[in-house]
XYZ file of C-alpha atoms in Angstrom:
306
model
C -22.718 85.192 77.541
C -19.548 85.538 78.579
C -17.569 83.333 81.471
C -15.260 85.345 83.461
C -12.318 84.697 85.417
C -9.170 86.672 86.685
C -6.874 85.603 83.529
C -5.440 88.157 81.390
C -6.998 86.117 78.556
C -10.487 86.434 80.002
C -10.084 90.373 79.803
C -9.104 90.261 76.257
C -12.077 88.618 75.452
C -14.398 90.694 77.777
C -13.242 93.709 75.584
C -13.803 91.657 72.676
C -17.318 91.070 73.769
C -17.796 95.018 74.398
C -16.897 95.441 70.493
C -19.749 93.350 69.598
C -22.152 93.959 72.039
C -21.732 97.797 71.662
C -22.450 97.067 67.892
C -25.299 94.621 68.068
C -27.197 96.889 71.263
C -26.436 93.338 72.948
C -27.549 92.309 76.659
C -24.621 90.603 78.186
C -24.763 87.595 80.910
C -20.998 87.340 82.899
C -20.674 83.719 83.994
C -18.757 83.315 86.954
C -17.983 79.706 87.646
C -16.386 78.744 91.490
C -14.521 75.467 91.031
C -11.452 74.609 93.113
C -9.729 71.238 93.875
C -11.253 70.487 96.459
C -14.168 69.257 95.021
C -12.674 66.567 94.320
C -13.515 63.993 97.055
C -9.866 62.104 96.068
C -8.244 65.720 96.690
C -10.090 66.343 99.920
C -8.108 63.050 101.210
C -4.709 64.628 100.749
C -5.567 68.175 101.484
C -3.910 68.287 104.931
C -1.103 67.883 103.098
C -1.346 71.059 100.387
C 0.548 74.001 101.374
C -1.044 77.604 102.311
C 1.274 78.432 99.209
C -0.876 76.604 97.090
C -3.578 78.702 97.502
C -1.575 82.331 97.974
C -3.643 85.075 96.538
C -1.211 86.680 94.495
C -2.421 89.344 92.084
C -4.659 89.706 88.924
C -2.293 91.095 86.278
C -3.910 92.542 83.274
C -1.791 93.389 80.599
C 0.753 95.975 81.999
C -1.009 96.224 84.954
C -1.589 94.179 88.087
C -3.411 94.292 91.672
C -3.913 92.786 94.491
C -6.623 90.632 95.496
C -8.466 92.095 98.050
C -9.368 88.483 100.255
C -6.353 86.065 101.754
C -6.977 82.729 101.182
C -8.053 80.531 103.999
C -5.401 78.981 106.330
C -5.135 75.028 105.163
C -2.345 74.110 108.022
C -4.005 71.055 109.683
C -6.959 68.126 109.241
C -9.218 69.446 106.331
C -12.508 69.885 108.691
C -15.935 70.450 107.575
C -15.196 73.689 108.963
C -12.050 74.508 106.918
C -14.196 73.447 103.723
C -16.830 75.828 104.226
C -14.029 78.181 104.520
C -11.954 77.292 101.458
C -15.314 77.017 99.201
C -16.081 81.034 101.080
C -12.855 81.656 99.765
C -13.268 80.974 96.073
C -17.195 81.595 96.340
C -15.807 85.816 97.034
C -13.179 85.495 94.460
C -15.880 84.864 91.543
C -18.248 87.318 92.956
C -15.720 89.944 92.702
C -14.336 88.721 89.148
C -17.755 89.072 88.188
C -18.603 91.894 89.612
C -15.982 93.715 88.067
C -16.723 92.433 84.596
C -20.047 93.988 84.865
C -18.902 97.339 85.897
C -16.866 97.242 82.659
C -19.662 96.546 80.786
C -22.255 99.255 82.615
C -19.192 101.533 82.023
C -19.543 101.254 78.219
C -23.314 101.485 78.027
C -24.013 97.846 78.081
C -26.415 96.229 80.060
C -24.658 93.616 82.371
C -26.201 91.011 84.332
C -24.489 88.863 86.479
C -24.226 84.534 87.111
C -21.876 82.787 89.894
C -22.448 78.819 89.973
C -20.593 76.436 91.721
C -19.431 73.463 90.179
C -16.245 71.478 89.824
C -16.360 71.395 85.683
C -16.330 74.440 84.135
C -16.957 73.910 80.837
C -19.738 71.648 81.610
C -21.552 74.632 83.716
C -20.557 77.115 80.923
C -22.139 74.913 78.859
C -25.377 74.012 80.579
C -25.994 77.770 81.216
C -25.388 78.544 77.619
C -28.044 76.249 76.766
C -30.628 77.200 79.550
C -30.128 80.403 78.823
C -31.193 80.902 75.325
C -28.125 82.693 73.920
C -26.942 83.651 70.885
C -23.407 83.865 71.528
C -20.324 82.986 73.811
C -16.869 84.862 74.116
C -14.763 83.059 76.345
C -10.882 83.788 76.943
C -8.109 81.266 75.334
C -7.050 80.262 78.747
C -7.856 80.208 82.209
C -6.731 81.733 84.895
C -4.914 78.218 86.178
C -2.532 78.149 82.665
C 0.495 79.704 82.568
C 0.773 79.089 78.509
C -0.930 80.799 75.843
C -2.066 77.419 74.451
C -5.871 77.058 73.676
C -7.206 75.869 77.566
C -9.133 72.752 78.092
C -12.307 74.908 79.130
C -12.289 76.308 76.343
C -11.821 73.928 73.784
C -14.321 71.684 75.342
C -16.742 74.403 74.959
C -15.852 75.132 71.544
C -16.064 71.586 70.868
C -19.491 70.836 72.315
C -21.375 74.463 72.032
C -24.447 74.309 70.345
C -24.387 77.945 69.569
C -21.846 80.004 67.934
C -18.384 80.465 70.318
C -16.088 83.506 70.090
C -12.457 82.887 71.783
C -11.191 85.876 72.348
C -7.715 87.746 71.021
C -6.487 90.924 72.321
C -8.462 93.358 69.374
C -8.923 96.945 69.749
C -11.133 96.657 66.596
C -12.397 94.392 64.068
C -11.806 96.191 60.640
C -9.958 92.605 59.155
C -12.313 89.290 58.753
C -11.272 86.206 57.702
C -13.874 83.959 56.099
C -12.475 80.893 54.982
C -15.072 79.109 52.697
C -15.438 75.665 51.105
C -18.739 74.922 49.691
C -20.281 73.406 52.829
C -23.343 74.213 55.184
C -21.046 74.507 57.644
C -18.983 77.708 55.577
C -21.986 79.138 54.466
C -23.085 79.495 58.019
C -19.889 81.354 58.977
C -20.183 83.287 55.822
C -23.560 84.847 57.048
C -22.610 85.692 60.505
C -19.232 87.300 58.877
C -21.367 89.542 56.665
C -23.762 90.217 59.601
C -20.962 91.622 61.715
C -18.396 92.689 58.694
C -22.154 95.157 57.897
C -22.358 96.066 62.205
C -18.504 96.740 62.067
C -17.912 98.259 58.733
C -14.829 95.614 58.720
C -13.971 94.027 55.454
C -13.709 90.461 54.681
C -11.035 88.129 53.047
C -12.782 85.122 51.879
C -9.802 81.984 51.867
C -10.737 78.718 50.139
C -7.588 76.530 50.363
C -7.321 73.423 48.243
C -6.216 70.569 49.989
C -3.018 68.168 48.187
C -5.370 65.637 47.544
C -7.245 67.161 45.638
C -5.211 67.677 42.944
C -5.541 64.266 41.562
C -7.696 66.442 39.141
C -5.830 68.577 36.540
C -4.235 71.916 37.941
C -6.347 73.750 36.187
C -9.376 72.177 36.243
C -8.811 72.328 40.438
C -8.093 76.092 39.871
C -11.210 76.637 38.893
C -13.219 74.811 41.063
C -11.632 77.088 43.944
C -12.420 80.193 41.685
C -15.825 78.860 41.702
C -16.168 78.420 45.306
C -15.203 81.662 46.051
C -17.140 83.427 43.126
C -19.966 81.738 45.186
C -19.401 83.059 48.170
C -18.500 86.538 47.218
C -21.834 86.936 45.923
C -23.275 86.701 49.249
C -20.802 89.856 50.629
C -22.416 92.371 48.636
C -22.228 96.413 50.130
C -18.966 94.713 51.632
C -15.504 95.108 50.283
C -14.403 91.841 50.030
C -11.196 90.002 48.425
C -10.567 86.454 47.632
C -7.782 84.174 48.371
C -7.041 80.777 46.649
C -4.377 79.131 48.198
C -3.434 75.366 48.421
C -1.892 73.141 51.111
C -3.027 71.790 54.579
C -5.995 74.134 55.365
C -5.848 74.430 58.870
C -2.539 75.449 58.610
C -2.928 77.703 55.530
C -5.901 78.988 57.667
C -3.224 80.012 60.549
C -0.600 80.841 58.719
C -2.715 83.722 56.415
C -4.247 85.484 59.344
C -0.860 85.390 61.467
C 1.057 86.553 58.375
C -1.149 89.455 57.345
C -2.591 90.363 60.861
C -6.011 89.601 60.557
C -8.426 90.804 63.577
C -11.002 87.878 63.689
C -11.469 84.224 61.614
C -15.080 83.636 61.411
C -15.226 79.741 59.930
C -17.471 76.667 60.624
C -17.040 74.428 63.133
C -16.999 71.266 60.636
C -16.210 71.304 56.529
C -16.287 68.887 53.926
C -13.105 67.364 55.203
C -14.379 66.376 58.852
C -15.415 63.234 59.682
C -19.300 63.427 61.579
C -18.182 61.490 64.594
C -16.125 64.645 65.530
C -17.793 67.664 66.999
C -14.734 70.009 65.848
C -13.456 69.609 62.268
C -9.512 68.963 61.932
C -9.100 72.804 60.249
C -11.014 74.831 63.271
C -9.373 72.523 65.564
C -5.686 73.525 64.148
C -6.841 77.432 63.780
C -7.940 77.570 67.622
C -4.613 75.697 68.898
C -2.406 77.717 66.314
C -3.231 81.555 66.431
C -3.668 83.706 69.114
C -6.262 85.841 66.795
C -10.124 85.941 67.765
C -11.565 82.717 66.191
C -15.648 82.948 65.833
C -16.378 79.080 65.421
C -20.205 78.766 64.006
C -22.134 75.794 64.438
C-alpha cells in the first residue's frame, strides 16, 4: 500500500515503491486520504474568518519540476454555510482523486498493477492505518512528510504510522536503486526479523548488505576484549544467514541510533532495513529509541520491520 499525496516526499517514495514492486511482481493499493481543517467542528467556528489565501491552490512541485493544479479552491469570503462545506470538502474530495489518480498512472506506466483508495477522514494516519490492516498487506511506503510540512523532518503521519503499523513500513528516500543495505543487527527477534526481509530483497535486488552491530557505552563494563568479541559473535551470527549475498560486517561502538545515522549518511547507503524494537527498548514503547533516532535523523529509505 502506498498513501499518496501531492508532496515531493510522497513521489520519492512512490518511485521507491516501483523499485520493489517491479522486483517482487507486487500489486499496489494508492491510498488517498481527504482531510482538511475543517473537520474540525472547533475550526468550522472560526472559518468565516480564514482567508481564500489559506486555501490558494498553488502548484505541486516535484523535484525540479512543478504544475499547476488544475481545480481553484472554493471561495471562503463570508458565513461558513452548509453550502460552502459541501463545497470546500468537493474541493479537497477532487484534489485526492487526482493525486491518486496520477499515482496509478505511474504505476500502470511501469507495468504494475495499480488500484486505487480515496477515504475521507480527518486523521490520516489513523485511516492509513485502519486500511493497512483491513486490507491484508504486506507492506507500506509512505513519504517522510506531507504535503502540509515545509521541513524535511520525519512528519507526524508518518511517524505515527511507523510507530503503530502492524506490518512492515518503508519511508521513503529519493533512491534510483537499492544496490547498498544496511542491516544493523543485535541478537534480538526483532534484528533477526529485519535480517530476513534484508536478505529477501538484498536476493530480489542483487544489492549487497552491510550488517552494523554497534556496542552501546554501557556495555563495556565488561573487558574490551571480551565485549569485542561478543559483537564479533553477533555478527558472525548473522552473516551466516546472508549466504549467495556479499555481505560485510561493521563493529562499531557508541550511541546506536546515532552510529546507525551517522554510518549510512557517511558512506551513502540506499536503504536501512532494522527492527522496530531491540534489546535496548523498553516494551511499553511501540518504536525502540535507535529506529526512532534513524527515522528523525537521515533522509535515507528506512524499512522498519515489526
Amino acid at each position: 500500500m502506498v498513501p499518496v499525496d501531492d508532496s515531493v516526499a510522497s513521489f520519492a517514495a512512490q518511485q521507491l515503491a516501483v523499485l520493489i514492486a517491479n522486483n517482487f511482481k507486487s500489486t499496489v493499493t494508492v491510498l488517498s486520504v481527504v482531510s482538511h481543517p475543517l473537520m474540525n467542528p472547533s475550526v468550522q467556528s472560526m472559518a468565516a474568518e480564514i482567508g481564500a489565501q489559506e486555501f490558494a491552490p498553488g502548484q505541486i512541485v516535484r523535484g525540479e519540476y512543478s504544475m499547476p493544479r488544475q481545480v481553484a479552491p472554493p471561495d471562503l469570503e463570508g458565513a461558513l454555510s452548509s453550502k460552502m462545506l459541501a463545497e470546500i470538502s468537493d474541493w479537497y474530495h477532487q484534489r485526492g482523486n487526482e493525486t491518486a489518480d496520477e499515482a496509478v498512472r505511474l504505476f500502470k506506466q511501469e507495468g504494475i498493477p495499480a488500484e486505487r483508495k480515496v477515504v475521507e477522514h480527518a486523521d490520516k494516519a489513523d485511516s492509513i492505518l485502519r486500511e493497512a490492516e483491513d486490507g491484508k498487506y504486506s507492506l507500506i511506503v509512505i513519504g517522510r512528510t506531507g504535503e502540509e510540512e515545509k521541513e524535511t523532518q520525519l512528519s507526524g503521519t508518518t511517524e505515527k504510522v511507523v510507530r503503530h503499523s502492524k506490518i512492515p513500513v518503508l519511508v521513503g528516500g529519493e533512491r534510483k536503486k537499492l544496490a547498498k543495505v544496511l542491516v544493523p543487527v543485535d541478537g534480538s527477534k526483532g534484528s533477526d526479523k529485519a535480517l530476513k526481509l534484508a536478505v529477501t530483497l538484498a536476493k530480489k535486488l542483487e544489492a549487497k548488505i552491510t550488517l552494523l552491530h554497534v556496542q552501546e557505552g554501557g556495555f563495556f563494563t565488561l573487558k574490551p576484549e571480551v565485549a569485542k568479541r561478543v559483537g564479533k559473535h553477533i555478527l558472525a551470527q548473522a552473516a551466516r544467514k546472508t549466504k549467495g549475498i556479499e555481505t560485510n560486517e561493521k563493529l562499531e561502538s557508541g550511541d546506536v541510533g546515532r552510529k546507525i545515522a551517522q554510518i549510512a549518511e557517511k558512506e551513502d547507503y540506499d536503504i536501512i532495513v532494522m527492527g522496530s524494537k531491540g534489546h535496548g527498548s523498553i516494551k511499553r514503547f511501540l518504536l525502540g529509541s535507535a529506529s526512532s533516532h534513524v527515522l528523525h535523523y537521515t533522509n535515507h529509505p528506512v524499512l522498519i520491520v515489526k
